[in-house]
Short mmCIF file of C-alpha atoms in Angstrom, two decimals:
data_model
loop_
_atom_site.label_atom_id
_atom_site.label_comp_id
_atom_site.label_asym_id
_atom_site.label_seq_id
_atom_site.Cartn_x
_atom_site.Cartn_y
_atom_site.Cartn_z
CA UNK A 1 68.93 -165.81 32.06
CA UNK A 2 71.94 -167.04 33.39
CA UNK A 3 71.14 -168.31 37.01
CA UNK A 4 73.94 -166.38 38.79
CA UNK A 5 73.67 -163.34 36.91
CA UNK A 6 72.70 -160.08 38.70
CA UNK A 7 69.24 -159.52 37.90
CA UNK A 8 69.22 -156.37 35.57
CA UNK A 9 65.47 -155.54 36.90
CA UNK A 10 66.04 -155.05 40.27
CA UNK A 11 66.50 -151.59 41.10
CA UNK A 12 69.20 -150.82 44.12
CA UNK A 13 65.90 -149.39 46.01
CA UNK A 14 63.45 -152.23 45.17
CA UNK A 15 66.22 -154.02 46.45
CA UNK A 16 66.32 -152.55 49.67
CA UNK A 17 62.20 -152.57 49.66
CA UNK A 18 62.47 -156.31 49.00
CA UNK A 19 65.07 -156.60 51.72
CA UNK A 20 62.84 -154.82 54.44
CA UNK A 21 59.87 -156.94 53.71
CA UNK A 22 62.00 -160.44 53.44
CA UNK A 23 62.54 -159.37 57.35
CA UNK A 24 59.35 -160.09 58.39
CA UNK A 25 59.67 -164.11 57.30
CA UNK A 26 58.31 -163.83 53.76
CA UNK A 27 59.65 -165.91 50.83
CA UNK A 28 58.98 -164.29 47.09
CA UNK A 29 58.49 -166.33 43.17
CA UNK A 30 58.98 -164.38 40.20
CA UNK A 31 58.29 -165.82 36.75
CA UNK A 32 58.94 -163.66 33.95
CA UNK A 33 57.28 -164.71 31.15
CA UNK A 34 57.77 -163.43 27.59
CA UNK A 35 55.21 -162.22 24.85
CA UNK A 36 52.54 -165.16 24.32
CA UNK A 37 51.85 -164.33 20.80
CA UNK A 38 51.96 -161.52 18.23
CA UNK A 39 48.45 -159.98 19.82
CA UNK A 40 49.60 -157.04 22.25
CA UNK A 41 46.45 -158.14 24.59
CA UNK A 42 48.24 -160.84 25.78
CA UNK A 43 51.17 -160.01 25.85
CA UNK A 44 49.69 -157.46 28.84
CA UNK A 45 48.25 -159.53 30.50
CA UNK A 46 49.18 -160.76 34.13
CA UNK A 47 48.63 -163.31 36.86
CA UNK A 48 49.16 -163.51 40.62
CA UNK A 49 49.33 -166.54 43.15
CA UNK A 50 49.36 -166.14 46.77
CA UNK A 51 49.82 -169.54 48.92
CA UNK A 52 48.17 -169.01 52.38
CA UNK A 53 50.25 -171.71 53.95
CA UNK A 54 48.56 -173.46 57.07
CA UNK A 55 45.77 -173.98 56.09
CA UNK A 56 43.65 -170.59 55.57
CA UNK A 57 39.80 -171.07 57.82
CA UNK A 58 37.75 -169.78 54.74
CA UNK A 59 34.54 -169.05 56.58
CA UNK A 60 36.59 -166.50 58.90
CA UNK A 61 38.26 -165.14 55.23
CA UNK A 62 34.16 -164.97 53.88
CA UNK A 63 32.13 -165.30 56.91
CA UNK A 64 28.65 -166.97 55.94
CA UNK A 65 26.57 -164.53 58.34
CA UNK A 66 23.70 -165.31 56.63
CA UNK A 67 23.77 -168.81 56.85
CA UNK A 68 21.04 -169.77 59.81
CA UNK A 69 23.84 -172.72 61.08
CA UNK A 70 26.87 -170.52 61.44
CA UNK A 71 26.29 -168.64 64.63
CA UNK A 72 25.98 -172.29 66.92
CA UNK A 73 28.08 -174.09 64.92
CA UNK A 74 31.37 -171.43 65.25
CA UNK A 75 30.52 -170.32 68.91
CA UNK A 76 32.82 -167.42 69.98
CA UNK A 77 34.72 -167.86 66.82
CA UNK A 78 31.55 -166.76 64.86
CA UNK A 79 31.78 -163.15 63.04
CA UNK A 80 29.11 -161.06 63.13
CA UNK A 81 27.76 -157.40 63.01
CA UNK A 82 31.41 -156.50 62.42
CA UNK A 83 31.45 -158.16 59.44
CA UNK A 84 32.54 -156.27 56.21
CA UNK A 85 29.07 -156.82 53.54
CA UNK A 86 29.02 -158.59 50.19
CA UNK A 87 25.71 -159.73 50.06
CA UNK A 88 22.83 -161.20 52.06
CA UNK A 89 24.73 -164.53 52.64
CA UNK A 90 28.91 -163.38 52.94
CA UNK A 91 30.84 -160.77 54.31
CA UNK A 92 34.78 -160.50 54.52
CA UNK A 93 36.62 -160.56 57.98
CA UNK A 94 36.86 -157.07 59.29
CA UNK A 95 40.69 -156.71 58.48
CA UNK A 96 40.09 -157.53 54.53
CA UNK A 97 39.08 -153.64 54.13
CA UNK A 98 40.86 -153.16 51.13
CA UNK A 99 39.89 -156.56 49.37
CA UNK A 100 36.46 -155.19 50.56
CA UNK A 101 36.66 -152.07 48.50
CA UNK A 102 37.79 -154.11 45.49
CA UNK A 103 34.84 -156.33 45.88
CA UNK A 104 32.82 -153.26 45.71
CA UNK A 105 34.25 -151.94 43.07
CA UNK A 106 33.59 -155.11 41.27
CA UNK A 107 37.37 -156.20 40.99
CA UNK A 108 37.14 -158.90 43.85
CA UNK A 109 35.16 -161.96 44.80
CA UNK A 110 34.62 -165.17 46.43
CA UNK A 111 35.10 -168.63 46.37
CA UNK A 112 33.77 -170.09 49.22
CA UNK A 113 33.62 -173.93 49.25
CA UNK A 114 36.39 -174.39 47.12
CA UNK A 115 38.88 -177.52 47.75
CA UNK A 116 42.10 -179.42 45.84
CA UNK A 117 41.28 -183.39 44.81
CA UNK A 118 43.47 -184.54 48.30
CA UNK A 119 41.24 -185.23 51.50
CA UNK A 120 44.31 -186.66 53.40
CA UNK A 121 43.71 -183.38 55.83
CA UNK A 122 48.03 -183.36 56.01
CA UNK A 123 50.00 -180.30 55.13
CA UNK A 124 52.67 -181.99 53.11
CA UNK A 125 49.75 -183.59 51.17
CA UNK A 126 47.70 -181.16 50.59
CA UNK A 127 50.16 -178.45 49.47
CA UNK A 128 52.06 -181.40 47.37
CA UNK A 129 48.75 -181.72 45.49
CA UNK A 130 47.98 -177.75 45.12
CA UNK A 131 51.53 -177.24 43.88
CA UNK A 132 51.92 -180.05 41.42
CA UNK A 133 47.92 -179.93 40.31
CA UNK A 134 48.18 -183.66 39.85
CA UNK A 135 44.87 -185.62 41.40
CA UNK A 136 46.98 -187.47 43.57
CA UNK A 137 49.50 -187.18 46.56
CA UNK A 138 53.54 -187.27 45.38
CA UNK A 139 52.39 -188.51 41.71
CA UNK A 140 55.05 -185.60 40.07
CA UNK A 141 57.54 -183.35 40.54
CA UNK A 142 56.98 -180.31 38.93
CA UNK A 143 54.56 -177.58 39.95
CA UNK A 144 51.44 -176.65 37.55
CA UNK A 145 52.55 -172.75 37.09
CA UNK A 146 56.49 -173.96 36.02
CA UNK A 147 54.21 -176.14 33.25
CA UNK A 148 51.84 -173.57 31.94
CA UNK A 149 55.38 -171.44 31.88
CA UNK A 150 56.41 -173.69 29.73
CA UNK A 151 53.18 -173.89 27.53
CA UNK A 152 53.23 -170.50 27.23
CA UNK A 153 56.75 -169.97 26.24
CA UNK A 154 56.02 -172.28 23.22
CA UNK A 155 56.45 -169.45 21.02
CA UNK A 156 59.34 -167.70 22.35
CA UNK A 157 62.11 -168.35 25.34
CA UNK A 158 61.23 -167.70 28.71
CA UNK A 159 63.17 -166.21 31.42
CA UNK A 160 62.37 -167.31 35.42
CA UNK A 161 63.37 -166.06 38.52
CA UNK A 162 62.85 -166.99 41.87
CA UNK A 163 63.20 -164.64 44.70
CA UNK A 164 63.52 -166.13 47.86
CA UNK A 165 65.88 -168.67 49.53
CA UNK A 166 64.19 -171.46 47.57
CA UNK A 167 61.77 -172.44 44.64
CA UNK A 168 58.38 -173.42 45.65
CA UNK A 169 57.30 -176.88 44.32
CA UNK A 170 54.96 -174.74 42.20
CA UNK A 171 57.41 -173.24 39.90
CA UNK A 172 59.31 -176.43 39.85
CA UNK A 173 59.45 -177.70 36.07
CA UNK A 174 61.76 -177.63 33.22
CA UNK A 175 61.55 -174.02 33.04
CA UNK A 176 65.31 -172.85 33.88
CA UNK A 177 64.61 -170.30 36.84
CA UNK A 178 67.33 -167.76 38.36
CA UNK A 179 67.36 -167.21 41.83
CA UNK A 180 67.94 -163.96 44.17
CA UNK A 181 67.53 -163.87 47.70
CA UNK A 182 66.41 -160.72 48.84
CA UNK A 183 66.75 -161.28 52.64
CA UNK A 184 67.36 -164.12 55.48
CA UNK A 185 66.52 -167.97 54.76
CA UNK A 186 63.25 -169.33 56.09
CA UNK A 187 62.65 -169.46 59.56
CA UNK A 188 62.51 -173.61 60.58
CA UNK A 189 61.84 -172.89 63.75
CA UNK A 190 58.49 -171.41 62.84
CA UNK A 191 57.53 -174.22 60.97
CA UNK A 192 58.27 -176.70 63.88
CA UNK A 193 54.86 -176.59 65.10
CA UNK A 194 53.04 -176.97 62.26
CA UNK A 195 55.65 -180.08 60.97
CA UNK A 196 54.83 -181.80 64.83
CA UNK A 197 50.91 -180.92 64.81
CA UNK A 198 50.97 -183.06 61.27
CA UNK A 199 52.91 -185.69 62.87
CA UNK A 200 50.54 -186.29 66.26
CA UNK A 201 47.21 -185.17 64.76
CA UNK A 202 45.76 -188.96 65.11
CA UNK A 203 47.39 -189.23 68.42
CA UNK A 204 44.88 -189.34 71.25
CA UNK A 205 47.53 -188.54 73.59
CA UNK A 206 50.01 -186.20 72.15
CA UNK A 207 47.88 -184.35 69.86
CA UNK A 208 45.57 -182.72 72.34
CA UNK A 209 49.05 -182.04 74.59
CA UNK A 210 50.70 -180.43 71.83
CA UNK A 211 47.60 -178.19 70.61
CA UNK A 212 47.10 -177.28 74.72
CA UNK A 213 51.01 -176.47 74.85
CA UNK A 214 50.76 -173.92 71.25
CA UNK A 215 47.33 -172.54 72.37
CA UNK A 216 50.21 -171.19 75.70
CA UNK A 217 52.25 -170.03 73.63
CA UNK A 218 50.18 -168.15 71.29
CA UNK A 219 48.23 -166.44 73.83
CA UNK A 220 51.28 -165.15 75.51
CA UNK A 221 52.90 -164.24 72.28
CA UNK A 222 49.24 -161.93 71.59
CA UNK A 223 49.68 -160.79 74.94
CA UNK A 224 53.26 -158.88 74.03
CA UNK A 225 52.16 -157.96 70.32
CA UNK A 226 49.01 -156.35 71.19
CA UNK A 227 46.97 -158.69 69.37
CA UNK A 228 42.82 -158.82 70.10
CA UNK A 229 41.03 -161.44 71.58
CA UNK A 230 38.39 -161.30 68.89
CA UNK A 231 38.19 -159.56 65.22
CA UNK A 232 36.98 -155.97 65.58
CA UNK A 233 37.48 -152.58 63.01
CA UNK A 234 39.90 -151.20 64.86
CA UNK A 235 42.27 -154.68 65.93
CA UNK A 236 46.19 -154.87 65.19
CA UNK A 237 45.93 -151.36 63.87
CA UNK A 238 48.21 -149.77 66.38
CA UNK A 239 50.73 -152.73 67.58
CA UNK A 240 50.49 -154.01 63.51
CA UNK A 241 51.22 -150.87 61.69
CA UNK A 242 55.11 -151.70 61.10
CA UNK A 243 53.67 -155.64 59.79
CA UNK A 244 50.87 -153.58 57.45
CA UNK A 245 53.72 -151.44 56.13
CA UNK A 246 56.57 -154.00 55.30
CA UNK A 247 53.31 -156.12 53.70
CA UNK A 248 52.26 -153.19 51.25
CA UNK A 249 56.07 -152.66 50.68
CA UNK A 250 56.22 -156.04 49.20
CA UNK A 251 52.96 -155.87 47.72
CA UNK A 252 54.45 -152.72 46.05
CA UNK A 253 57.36 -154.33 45.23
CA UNK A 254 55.95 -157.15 43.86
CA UNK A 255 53.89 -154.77 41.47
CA UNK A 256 57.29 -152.69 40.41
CA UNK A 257 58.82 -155.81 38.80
CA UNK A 258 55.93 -156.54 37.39
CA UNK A 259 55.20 -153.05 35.22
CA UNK A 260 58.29 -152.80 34.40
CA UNK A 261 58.51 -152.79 30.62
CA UNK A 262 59.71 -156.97 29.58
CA UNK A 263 59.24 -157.47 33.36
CA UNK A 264 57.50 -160.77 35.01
CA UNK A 265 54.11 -161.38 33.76
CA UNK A 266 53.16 -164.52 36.34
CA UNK A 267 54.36 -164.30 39.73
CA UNK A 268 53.82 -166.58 42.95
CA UNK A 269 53.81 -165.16 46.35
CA UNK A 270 53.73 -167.56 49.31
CA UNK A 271 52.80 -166.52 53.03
CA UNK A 272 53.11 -168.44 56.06
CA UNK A 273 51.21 -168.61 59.54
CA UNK A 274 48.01 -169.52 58.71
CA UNK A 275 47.89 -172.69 60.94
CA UNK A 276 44.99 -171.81 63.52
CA UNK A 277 45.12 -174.59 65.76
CA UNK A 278 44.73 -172.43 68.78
CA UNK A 279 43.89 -168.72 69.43
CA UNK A 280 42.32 -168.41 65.51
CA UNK A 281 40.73 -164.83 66.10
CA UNK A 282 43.85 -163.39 67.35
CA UNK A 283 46.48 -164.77 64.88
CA UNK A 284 43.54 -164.48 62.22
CA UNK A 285 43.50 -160.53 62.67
CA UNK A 286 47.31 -160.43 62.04
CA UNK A 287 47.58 -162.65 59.40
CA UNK A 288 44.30 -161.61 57.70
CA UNK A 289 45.37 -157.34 57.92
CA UNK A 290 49.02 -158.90 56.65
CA UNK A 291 47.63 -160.33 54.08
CA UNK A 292 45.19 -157.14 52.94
CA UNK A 293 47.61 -155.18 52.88
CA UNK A 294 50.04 -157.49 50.32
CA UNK A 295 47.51 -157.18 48.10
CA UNK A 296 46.45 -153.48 48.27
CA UNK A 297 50.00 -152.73 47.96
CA UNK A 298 49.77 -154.79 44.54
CA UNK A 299 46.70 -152.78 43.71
CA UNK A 300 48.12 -149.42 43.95
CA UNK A 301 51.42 -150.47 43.11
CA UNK A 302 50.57 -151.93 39.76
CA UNK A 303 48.40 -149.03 39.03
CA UNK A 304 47.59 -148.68 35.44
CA UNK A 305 48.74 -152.21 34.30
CA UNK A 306 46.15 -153.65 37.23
CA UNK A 307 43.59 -153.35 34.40
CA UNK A 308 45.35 -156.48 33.04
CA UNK A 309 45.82 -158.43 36.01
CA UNK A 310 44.09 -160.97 37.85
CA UNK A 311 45.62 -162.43 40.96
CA UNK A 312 44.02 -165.72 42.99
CA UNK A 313 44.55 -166.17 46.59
CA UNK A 314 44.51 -169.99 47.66
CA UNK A 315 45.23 -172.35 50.27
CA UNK A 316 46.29 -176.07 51.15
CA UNK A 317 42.54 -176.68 52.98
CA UNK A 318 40.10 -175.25 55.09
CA UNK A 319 39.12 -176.12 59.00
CA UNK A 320 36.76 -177.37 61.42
CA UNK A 321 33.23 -176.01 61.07
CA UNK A 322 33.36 -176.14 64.88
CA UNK A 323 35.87 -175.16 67.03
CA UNK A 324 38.19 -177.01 69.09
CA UNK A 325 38.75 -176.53 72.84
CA UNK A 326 41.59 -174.03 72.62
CA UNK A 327 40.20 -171.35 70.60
CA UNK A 328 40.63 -172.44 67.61
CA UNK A 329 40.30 -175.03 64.60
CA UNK A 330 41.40 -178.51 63.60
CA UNK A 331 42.77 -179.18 59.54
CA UNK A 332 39.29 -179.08 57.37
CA UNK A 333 38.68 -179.69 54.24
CA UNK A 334 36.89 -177.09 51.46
CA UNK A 335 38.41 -173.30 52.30
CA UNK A 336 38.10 -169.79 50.67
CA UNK A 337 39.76 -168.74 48.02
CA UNK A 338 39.91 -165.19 46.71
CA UNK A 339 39.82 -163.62 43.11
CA UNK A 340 41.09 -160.01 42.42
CA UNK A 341 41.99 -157.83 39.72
CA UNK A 342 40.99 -154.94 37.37
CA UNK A 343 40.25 -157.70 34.37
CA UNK A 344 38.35 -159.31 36.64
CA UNK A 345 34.16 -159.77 35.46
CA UNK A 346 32.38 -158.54 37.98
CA UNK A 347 29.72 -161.09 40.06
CA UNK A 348 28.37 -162.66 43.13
CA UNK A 349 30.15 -165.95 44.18
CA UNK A 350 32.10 -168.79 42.04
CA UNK A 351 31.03 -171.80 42.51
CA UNK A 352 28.12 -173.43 45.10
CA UNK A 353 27.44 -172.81 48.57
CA UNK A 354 26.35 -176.25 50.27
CA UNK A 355 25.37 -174.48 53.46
CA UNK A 356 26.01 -175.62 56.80
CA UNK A 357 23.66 -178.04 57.61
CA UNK A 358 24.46 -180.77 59.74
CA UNK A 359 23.57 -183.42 56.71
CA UNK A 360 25.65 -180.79 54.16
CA UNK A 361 28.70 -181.15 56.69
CA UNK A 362 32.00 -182.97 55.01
CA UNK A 363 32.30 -185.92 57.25
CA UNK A 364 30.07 -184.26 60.03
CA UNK A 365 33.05 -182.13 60.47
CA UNK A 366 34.10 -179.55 57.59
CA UNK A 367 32.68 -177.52 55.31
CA UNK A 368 32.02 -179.50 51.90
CA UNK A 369 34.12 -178.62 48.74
CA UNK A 370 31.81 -178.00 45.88
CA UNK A 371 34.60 -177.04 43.31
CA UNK A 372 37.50 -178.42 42.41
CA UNK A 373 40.69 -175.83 43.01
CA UNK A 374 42.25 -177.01 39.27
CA UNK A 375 38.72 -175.40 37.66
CA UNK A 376 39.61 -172.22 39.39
CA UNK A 377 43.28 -172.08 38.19
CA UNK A 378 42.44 -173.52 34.98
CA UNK A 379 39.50 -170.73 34.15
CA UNK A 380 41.91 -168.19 34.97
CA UNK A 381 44.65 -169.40 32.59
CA UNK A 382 42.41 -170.55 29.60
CA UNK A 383 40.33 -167.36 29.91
CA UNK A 384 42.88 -164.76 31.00
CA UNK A 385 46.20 -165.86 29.72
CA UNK A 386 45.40 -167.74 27.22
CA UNK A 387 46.45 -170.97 28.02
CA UNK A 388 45.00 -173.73 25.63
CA UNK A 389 41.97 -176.25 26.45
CA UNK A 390 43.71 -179.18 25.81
CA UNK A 391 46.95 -178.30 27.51
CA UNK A 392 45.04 -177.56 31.10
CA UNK A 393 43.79 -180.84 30.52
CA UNK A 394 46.67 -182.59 29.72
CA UNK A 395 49.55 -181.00 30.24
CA UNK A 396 49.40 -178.28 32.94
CA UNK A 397 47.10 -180.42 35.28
CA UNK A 398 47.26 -183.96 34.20
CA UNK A 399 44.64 -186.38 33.31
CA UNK A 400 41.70 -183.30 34.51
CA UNK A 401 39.70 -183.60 31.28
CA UNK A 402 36.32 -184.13 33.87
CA UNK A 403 37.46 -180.94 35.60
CA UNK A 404 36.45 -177.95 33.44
CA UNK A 405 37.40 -174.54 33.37
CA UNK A 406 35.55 -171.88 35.46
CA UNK A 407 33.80 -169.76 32.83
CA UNK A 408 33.42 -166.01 33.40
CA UNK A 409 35.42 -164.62 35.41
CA UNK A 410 37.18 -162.42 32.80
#
């Protein structure tokens, strides 16, 4: 596909769709990926990534309310009664309702101490390692999902297109990618915090200033949107209605490209504001009911074709077990990451939970990764698009031969 060319699947009312939703600071990755081989499974056969950026506090995403040490460990920032059930250990945060109906439908789960090979606790480093899937910090250039493009397309050519104002570092590669941007460039200014909280964290001085000063601003910025102090059923319904609207618009949007006959079969979605330094419940139930909705609009939007789609929710790390002085939490290390889909096996968990025991605690601080985020990715592409063993290993995420595949999930 010629880079400047108009892009013959975008529909003049997608367009518009696409334009609403880029108003509300998202950035959009399309892949399209051709037929993988002559079998017509395949060839049907979908993936989704979504890049919480910030940092994403996985037990607020999968509350462990069954875990004896969460309650004094999390303080006010604990989730309980209102807690949406999994099983007798997990529940989702209150605003996941529609990943929550997935889950019990047997087309979501959990991966809740799940962490990428960087322990640097930094936001370039960590999302420069989740991007690239290398072991190490700034060791390539080219994102993992541009190179299992590329594996992929051995058989046939492959057309890419970005959406947004810019490439990811994931789809970075020597796959040729088009571009269209459906809306305004990304918002620097917004990222100014999080770019200064990486640059003070180990400042005794600064740091705490700087986290005092955003935990301000934050709590007057709830105080205009309407935001809750703490997660309940009802929070951000009113005052976030318009946000839950534009997010299943681009959910939906997302999900008309891909259904549309030749159209993208990998896509990477990447959302913002995840950075919980201060305030975490309230900026939690906006970016957590954001976020729900995204996906529920890919759900229903996809609708048939969601039979052969899986999509993975991830982020750069996890937080603080305990909470910080202004409400919220400091850069962790092992998060939670989600699994969806309608070729999704159903199950409990993926992966180990190490509990929250003082002596299980990361450091004495965080919660403690017990899988690797490149077996995650890599069981969904061996096992769902086909992707071969030796490839993942090799190729895709470099020198991971000791990091296997998750097994079962499809």
């Amino acid at each position: 596909m010629n880079a400047l060319a108009p892009n013959p699947l975008v529909a003049p009312s997608r367009r518009r769709l696409l334009t609403t939703a880029a108003g509300f600071g998202l950035s959009l990755q399309l892949l399209a990926v051709p037929a993988l081989a002559a079998d017509g499974d395949l060839n049907r056969r979908k993936m989704i990534v979504v890049i919480c950026r910030g940092g994403m506090d996985g037990l607020s995403v999968a509350p462990p309310v069954g875990d004896p040490d969460y309650p004094s460990l999390r303080g006010g920032l604990a989730i309980g009664e209102v807690a949406l059930p999994l099983d007798a250990t997990f529940g989702l945060h209150p605003q996941l309702s529609a990943v929550h109906a997935l889950a019990q439908a047997g087309e979501a789960r959990i991966v809740p101490a799940v962490a990428t090979p960087d322990r640097a606790r930094s936001h370039f480093e960590a999302q420069d390692v989740l991007e690239t899937g290398a072991a190490g910090v700034y060791t390539t250039t080219s994102g993992w999902l541009n190179r299992a493009v590329e594996t992929l397309s051995t058989h046939r050519k492959v057309d890419a297109l970005s959406v947004g104002p810019t490439a990811p570092l994931i789809l970075r590669g020597k796959v040729q990618t088009g571009s269209w941007s459906p809306g305004r460039a990304v918002d620097t200014e917004a990222r100014l915090p999080l770019l200064l909280l990486d640059l003070y964290r180990n400042d005794l001085l600064l740091g705490p200033a700087l986290a005092r000063g955003l935990a301000t601003e934050t709590m007057a910025k709830d105080a205009t949107a309407g935001l809750g102090a703490a997660p309940s059923p009802g929070a951000g319904k009113a005052g976030g209605q318009q946000g839950r609207e534009a997010a299943h618009a681009l959910g939906s949007a997302l999900a008309g490209f891909m259904r549309e006959p030749g159209g993208p079969s990998v896509a990477a979605l990447s959302l913002d504001g995840f950075d919980s330094h201060a305030n975490q419940a309230g900026l939690l139930n906006a970016r957590l009911a954001y976020l729900d909705a995204v996906l529920d609009g890919v759900h229903t939007g996809l609708g048939p074709e969601w039979r052969n789609t899986v999509v993975v929710v991830a982020t750069e790390f996890g937080r603080t077990a305990r909470a910080n002085g202004t409400g919220g939490t400091d850069h962790g290390t092992a998060s939670t990451a989600l699994i969806l889909g309608g070729g999704l096996r159903p199950g409990g968990i993926i992966g180990d939970w190490p509990t929250l025991k003082s002596s299980a605690l990361y450091e004495n601080r965080d919660l403690a990764p017990t899988l690797d985020m490149r077996g995650l990715f890599k069981g969904v592409l061996a096992g769902h698009m086909g992707v071969d063993h030796m490839a993942l290993d090799r190729v895709v995420f470099p020198n991971s031969g000791a990091t296997k595949p998750v097994t079962g999930l499809v």
